[in-house]
PDB file of C-alpha atoms and ligand atoms in Angstrom:
ATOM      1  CA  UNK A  27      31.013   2.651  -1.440  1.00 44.00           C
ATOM      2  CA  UNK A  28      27.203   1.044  -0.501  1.00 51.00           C
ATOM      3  CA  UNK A  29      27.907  -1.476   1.945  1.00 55.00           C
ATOM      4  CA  UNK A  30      25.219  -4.286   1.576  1.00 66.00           C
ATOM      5  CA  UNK A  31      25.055  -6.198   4.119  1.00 91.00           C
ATOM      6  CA  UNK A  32      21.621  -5.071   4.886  1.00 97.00           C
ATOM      7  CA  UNK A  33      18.802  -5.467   2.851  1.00 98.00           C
ATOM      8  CA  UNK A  34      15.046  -5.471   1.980  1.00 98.00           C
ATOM      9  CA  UNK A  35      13.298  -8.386   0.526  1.00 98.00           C
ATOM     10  CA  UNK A  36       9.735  -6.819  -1.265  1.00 98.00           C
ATOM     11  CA  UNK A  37       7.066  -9.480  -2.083  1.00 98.00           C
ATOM     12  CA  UNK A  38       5.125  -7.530  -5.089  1.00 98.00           C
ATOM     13  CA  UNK A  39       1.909  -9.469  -4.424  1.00 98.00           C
ATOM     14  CA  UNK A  40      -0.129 -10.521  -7.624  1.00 98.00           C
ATOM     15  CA  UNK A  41       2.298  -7.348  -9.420  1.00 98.00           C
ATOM     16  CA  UNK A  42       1.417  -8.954 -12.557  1.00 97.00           C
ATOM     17  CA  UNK A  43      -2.373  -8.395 -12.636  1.00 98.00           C
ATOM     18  CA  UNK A  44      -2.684  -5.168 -10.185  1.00 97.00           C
ATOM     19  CA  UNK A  45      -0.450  -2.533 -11.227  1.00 94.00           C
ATOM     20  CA  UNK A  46      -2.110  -0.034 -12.391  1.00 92.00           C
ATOM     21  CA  UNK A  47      -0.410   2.909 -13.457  1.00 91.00           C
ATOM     22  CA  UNK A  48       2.951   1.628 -12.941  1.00 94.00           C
ATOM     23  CA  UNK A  49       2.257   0.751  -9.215  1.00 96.00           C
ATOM     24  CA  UNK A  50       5.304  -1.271  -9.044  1.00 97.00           C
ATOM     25  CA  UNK A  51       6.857   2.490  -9.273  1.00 97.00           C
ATOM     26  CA  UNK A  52       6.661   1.907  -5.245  1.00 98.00           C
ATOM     27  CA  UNK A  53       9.440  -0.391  -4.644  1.00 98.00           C
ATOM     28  CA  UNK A  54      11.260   1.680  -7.221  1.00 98.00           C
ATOM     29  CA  UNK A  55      10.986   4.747  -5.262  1.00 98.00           C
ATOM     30  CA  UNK A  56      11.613   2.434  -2.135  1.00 98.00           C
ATOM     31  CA  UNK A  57      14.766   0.732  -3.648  1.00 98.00           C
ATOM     32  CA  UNK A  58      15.872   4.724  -4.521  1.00 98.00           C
ATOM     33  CA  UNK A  59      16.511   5.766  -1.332  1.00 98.00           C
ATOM     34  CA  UNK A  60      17.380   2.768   0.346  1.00 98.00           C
ATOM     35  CA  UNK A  61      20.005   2.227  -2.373  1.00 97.00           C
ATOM     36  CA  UNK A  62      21.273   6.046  -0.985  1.00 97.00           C
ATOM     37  CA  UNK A  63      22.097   4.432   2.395  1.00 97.00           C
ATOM     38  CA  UNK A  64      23.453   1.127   0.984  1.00 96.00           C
ATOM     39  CA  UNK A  65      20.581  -1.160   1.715  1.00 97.00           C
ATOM     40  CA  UNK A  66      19.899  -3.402  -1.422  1.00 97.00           C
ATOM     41  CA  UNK A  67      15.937  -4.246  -2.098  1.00 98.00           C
ATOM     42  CA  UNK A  68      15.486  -7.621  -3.863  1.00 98.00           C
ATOM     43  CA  UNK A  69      11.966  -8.149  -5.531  1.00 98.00           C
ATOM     44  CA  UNK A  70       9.818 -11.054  -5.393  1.00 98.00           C
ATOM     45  CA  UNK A  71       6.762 -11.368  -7.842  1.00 98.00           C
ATOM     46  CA  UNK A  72       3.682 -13.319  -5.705  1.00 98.00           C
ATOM     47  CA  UNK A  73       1.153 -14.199  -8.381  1.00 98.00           C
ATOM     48  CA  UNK A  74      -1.753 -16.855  -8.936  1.00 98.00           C
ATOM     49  CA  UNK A  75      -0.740 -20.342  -7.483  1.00 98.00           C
ATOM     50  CA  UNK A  76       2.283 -18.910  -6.021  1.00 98.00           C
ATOM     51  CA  UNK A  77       3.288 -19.639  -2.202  1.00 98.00           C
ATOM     52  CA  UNK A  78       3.564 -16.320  -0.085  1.00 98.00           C
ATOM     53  CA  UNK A  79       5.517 -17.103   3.727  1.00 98.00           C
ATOM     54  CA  UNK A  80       5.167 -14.129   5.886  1.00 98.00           C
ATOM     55  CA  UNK A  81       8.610 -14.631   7.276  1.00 98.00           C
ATOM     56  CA  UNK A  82      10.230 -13.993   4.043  1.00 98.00           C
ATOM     57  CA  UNK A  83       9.484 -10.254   3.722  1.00 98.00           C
ATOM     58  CA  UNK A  84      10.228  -7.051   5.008  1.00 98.00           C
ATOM     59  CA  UNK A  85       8.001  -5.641   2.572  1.00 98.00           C
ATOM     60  CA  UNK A  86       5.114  -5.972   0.367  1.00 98.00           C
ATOM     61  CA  UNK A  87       3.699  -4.094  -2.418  1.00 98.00           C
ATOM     62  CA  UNK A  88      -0.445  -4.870  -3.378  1.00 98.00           C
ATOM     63  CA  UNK A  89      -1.097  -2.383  -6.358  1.00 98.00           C
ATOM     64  CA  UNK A  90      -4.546  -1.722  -8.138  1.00 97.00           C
ATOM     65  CA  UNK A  91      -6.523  -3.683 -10.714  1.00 95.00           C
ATOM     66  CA  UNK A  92      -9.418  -3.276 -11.899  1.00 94.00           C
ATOM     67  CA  UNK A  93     -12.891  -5.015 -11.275  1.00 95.00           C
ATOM     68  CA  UNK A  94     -12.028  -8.399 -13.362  1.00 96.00           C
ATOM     69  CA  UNK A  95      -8.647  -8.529 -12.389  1.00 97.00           C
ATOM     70  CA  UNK A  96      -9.864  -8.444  -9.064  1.00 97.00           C
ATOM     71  CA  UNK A  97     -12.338 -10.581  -9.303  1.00 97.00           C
ATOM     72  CA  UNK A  98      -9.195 -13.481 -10.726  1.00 97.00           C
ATOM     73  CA  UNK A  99      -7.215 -12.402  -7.524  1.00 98.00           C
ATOM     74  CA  UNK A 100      -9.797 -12.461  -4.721  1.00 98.00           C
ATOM     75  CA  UNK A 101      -9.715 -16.239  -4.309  1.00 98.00           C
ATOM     76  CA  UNK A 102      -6.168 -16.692  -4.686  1.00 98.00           C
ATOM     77  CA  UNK A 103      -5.403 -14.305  -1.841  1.00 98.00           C
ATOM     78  CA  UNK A 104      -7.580 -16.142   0.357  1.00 98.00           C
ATOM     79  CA  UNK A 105      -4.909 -18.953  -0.120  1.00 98.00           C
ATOM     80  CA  UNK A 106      -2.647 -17.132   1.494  1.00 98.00           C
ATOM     81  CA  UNK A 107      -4.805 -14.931   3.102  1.00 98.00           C
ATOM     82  CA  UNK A 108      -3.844 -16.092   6.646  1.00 98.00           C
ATOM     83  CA  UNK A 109      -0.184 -15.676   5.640  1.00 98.00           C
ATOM     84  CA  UNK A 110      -0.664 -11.914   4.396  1.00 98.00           C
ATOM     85  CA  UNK A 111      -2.845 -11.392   7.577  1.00 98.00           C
ATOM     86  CA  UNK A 112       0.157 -12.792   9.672  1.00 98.00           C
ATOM     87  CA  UNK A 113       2.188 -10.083   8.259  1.00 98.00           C
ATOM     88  CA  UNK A 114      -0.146  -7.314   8.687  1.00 98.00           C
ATOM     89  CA  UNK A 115      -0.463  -8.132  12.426  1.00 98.00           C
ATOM     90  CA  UNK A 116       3.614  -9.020  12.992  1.00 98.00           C
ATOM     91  CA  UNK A 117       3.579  -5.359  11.718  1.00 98.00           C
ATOM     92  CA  UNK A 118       4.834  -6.213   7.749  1.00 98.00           C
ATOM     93  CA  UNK A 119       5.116  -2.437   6.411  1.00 98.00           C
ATOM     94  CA  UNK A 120       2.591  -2.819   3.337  1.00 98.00           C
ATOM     95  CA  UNK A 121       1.748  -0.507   0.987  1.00 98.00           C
ATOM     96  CA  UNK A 122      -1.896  -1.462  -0.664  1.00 98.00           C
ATOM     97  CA  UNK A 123      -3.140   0.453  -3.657  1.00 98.00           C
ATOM     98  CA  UNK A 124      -7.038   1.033  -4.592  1.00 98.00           C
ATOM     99  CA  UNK A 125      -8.135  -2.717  -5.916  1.00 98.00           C
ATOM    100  CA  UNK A 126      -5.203  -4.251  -3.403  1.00 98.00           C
ATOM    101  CA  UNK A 127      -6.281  -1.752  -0.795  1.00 98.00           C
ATOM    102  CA  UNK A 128     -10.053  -2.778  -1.110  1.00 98.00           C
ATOM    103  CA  UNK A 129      -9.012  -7.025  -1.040  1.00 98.00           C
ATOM    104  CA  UNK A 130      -7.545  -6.359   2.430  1.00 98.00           C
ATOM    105  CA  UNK A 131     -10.722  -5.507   3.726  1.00 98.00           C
ATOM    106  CA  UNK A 132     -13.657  -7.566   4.111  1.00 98.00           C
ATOM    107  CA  UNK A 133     -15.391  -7.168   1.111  1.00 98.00           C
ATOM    108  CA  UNK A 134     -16.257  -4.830  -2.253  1.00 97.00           C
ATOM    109  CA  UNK A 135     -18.710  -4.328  -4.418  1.00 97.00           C
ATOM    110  CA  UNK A 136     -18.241  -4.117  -8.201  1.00 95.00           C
ATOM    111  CA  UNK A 137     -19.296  -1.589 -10.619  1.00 93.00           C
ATOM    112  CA  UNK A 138     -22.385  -4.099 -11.366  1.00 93.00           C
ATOM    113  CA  UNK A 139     -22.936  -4.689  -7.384  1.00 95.00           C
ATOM    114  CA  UNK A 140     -21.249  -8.292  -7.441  1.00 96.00           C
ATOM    115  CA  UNK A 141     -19.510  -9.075  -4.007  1.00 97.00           C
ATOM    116  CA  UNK A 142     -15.791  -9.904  -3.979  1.00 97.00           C
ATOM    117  CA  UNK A 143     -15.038 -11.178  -0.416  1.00 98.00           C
ATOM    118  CA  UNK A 144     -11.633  -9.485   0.667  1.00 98.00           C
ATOM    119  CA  UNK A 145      -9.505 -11.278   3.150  1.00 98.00           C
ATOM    120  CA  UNK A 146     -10.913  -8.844   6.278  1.00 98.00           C
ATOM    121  CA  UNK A 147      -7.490  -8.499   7.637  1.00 98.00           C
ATOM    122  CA  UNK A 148      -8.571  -5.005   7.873  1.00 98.00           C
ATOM    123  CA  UNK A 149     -11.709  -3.832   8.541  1.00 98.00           C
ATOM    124  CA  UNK A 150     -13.072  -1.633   5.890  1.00 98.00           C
ATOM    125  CA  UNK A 151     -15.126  -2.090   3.051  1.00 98.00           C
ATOM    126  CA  UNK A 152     -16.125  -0.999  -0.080  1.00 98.00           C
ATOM    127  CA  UNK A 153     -19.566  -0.705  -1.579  1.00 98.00           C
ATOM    128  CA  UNK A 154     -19.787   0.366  -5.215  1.00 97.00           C
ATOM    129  CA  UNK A 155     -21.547   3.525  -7.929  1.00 95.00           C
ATOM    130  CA  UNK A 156     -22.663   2.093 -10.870  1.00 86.00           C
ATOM    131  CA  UNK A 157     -22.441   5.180 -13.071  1.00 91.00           C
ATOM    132  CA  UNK A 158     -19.767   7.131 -11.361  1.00 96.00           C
ATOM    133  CA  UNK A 159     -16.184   7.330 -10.773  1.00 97.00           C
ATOM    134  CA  UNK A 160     -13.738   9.597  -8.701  1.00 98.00           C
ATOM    135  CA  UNK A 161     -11.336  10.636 -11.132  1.00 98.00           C
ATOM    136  CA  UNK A 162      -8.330  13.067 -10.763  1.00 98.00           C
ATOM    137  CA  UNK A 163      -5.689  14.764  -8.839  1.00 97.00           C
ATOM    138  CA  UNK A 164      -5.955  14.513  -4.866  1.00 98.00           C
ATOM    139  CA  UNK A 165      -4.232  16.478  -2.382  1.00 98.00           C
ATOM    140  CA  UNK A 166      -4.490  15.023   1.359  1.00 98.00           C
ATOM    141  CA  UNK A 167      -2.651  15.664   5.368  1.00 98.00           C
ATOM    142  CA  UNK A 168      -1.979  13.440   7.841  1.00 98.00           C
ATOM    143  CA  UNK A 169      -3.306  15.123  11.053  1.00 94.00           C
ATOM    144  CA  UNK A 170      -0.731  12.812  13.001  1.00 95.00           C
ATOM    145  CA  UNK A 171       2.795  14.307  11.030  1.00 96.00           C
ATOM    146  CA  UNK A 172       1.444  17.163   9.559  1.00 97.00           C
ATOM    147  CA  UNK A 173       2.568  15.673   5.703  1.00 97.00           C
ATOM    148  CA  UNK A 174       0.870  16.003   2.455  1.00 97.00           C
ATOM    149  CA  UNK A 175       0.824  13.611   0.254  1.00 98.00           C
ATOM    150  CA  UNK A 176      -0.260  13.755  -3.448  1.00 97.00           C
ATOM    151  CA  UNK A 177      -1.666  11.571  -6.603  1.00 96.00           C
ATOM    152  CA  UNK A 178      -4.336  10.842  -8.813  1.00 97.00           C
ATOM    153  CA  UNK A 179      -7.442   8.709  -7.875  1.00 97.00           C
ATOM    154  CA  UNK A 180      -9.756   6.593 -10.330  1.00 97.00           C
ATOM    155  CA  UNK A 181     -12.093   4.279  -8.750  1.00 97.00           C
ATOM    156  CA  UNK A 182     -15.373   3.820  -8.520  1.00 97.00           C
ATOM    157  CA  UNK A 183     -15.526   1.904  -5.204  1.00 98.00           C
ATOM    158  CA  UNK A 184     -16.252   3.685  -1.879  1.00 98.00           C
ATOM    159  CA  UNK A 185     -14.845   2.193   0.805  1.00 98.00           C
ATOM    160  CA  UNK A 186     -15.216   2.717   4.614  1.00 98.00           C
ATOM    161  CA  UNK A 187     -12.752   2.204   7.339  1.00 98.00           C
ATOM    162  CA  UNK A 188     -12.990   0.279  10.562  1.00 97.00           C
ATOM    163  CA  UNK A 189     -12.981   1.168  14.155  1.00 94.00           C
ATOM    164  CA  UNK A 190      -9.817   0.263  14.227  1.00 94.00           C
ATOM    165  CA  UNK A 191      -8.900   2.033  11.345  1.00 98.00           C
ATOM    166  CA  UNK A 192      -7.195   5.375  11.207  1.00 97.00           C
ATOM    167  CA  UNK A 193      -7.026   7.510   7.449  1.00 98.00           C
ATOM    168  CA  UNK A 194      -3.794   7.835   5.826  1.00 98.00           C
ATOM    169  CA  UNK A 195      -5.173  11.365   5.781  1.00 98.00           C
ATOM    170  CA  UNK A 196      -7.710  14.207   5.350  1.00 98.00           C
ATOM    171  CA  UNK A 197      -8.922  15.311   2.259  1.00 98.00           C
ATOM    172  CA  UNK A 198      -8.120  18.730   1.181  1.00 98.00           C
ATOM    173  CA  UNK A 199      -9.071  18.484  -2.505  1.00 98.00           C
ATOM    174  CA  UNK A 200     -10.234  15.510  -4.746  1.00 98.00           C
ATOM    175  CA  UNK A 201     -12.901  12.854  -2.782  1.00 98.00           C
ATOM    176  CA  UNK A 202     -10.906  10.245  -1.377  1.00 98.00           C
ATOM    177  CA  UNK A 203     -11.924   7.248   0.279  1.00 98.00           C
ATOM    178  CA  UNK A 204     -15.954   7.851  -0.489  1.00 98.00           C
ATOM    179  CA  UNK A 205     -16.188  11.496  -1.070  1.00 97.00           C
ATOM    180  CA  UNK A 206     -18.670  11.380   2.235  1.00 97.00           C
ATOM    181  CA  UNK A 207     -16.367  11.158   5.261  1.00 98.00           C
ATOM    182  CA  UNK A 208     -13.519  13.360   4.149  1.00 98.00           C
ATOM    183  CA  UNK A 209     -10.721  10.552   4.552  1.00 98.00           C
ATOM    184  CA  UNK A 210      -8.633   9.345   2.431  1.00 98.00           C
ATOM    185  CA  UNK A 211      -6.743   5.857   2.599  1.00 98.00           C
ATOM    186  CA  UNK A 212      -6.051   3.897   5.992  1.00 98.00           C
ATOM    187  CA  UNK A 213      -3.143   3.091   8.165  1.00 98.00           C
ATOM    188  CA  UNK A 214      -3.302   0.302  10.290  1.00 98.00           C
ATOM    189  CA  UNK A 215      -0.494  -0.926  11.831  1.00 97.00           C
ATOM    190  CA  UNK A 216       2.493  -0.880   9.586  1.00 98.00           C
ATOM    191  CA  UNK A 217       0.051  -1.205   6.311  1.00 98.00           C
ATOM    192  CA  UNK A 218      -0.851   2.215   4.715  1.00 98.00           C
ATOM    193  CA  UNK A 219      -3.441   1.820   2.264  1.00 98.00           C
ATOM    194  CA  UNK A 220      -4.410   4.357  -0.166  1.00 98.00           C
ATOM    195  CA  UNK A 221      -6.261   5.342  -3.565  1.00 98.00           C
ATOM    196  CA  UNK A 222      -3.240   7.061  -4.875  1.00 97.00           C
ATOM    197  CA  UNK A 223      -1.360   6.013  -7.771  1.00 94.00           C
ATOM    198  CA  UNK A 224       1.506   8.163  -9.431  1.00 87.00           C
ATOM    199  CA  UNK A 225       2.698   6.334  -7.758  1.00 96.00           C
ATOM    200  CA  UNK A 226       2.407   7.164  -4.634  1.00 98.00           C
ATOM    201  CA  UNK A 227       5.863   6.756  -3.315  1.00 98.00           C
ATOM    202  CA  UNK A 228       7.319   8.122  -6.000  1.00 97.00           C
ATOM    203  CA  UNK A 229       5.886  11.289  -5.666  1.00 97.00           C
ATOM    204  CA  UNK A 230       6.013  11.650  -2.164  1.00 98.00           C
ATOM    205  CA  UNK A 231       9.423  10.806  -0.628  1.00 98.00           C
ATOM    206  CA  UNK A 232       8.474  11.811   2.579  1.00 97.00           C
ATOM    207  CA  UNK A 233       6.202   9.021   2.949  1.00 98.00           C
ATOM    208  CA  UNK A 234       8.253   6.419   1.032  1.00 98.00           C
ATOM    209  CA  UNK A 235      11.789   7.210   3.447  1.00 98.00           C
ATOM    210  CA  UNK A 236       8.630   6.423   6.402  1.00 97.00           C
ATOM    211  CA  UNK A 237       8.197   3.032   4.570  1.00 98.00           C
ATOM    212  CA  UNK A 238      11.779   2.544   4.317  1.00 98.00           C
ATOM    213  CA  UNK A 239      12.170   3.266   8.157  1.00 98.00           C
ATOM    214  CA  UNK A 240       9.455   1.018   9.239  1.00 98.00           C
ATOM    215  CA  UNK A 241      11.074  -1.775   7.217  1.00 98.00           C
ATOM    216  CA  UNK A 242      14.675  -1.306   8.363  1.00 98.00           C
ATOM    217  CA  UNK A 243      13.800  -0.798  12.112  1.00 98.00           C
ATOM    218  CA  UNK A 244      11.542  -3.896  12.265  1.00 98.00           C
ATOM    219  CA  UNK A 245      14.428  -5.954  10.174  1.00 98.00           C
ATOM    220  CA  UNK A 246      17.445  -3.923  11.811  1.00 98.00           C
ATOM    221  CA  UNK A 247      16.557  -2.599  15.353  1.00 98.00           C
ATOM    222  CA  UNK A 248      19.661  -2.612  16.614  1.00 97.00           C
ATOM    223  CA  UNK A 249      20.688   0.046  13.850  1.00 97.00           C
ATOM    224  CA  UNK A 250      20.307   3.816  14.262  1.00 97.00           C
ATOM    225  CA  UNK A 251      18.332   4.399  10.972  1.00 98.00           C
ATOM    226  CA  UNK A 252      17.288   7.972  11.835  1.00 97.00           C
ATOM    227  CA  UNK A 253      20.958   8.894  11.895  1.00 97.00           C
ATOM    228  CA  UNK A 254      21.855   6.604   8.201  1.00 97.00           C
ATOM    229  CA  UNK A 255      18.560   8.333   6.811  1.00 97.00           C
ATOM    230  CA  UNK A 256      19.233  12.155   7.814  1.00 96.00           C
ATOM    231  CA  UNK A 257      20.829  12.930   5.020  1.00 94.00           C
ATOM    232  CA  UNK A 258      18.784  11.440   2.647  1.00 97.00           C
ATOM    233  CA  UNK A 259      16.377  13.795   0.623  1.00 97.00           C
ATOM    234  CA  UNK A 260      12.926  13.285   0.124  1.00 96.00           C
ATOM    235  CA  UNK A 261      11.362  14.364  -3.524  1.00 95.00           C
ATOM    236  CA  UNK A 262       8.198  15.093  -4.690  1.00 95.00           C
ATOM    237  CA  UNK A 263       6.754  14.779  -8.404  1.00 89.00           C
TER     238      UNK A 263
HETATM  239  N1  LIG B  24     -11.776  -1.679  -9.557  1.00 82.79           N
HETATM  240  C1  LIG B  24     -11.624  -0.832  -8.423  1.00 82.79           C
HETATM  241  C2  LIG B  24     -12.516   0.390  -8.469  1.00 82.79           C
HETATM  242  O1  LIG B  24     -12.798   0.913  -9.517  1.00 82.79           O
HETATM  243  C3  LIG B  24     -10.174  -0.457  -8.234  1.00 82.79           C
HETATM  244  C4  LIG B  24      -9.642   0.420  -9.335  1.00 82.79           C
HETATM  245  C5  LIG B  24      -8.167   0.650  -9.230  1.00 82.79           C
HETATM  246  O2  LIG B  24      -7.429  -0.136  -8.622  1.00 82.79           O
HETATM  247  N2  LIG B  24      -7.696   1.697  -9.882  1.00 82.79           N
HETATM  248  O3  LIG B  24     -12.921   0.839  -7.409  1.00 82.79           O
END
């Protein structure tokens, strides 16, 4: 019998406009496994006018959009922009998706070369190709854990990370962040951003019972989640 006296409260931030291919599947796969070790995850939807408290979450989901939803979102996030950076830096575990991914950083071209000021509370950025997109199935490693991770890339922005910045990993097929560099996604802190959708929790557990961790242990360290999580098994789609 779950007991549920711990729990996860997700903040799906502007879920209603950026969620492209089923994004949201993220907190699905997170709520999966957590459910497995009786943690319940309740899900907040953060949209246009809505107020976002850093406080409030152990999690937060920013999923991808495309250039005119992003172009809505941009100056609604910098509403709250100093509340989303608070829970970057108070190490919020984040998971940021290609158009959420590239509003975290300071700024992003569109397909037709407009700027769309990010938030910088990362330091990467993303400059455009008008006639080109990266489109299709992408393999990549962490050089830290040794993991692969999997999914499916569409964008057309190119974005470059920060000194400060580490890649979520190393491309070994498909182009990644800009298809220059080799790197694919970011981590920074407790926020992984990435170009993958699938999504790309889902399809890697491995990564998504990492997420899970970093939530639990910031909300829960008193608890000995690598001994509640051992028997939990990661799967891959
Ligand atoms: N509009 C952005 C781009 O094409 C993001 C696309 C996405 O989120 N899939 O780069």
């Amino acid at each position: 019998m779950a007991d549920t006296q711990y729990s996860i409260r997700a903040a799906h931030l502007y879920g209603d406009l950026m969620n492209t291919y089923g994004d949201y599947g993220n907190i699905i796969a997170l709520s999966y496994y957590a459910r497995q070790i009786g943690v319940v995850v309740t899900t907040d939807l953060i949209s246009l006018g809505d107020e976002f408290h850093a406080d409030d979450y152990d999690f937060a989901l920013f999923g991808g959009g495309q250039d005119y939803e992003e172009s809505v979102v941009a100056p609604d996030l910098a509403r709250i922009g100093d509340e989303v950076k608070k829970f970057i830096e108070n190490d919020g575990p984040l998971v940021a998706v290609c158009g959420g991914y590239q509003l975290l950083g300071d700024y992003f071209l569109l397909a037709d070369g407009t700027r769309i000021d990010g938030i910088s509370a990362m330091d990467h950025y993303t400059l455009n190709q008008p006639h080109s997109r990266f489109i299709g199935n992408i393999t990549i490693k962490n050089q830290e854990t040794g993991e692969e991770y999997h999914g499916f890339e569409n964008h057309q922005g190119r974005t470059f990370l920060g000194s400060d910045e580490r890649p979520l990993g190393d491309v070994v097929a498909g182009n990644g962040n800009n298809g220059e560099d080799g790197s694919e996604g970011v981590i920074y802190k407790n926020v992984y951003g990435t170009y993958f959708h699938g999504p790309i929790l889902t399809r890697n557990g491995n990564l998504a019972l990492r997420m899970l961790k970093a939530a639990l242990v910031r909300k829960y360290p008193a608890v000995d989640w690598d001994a509640r999580l051992k028997d939990v098994t990661p799967e891959f789609f």
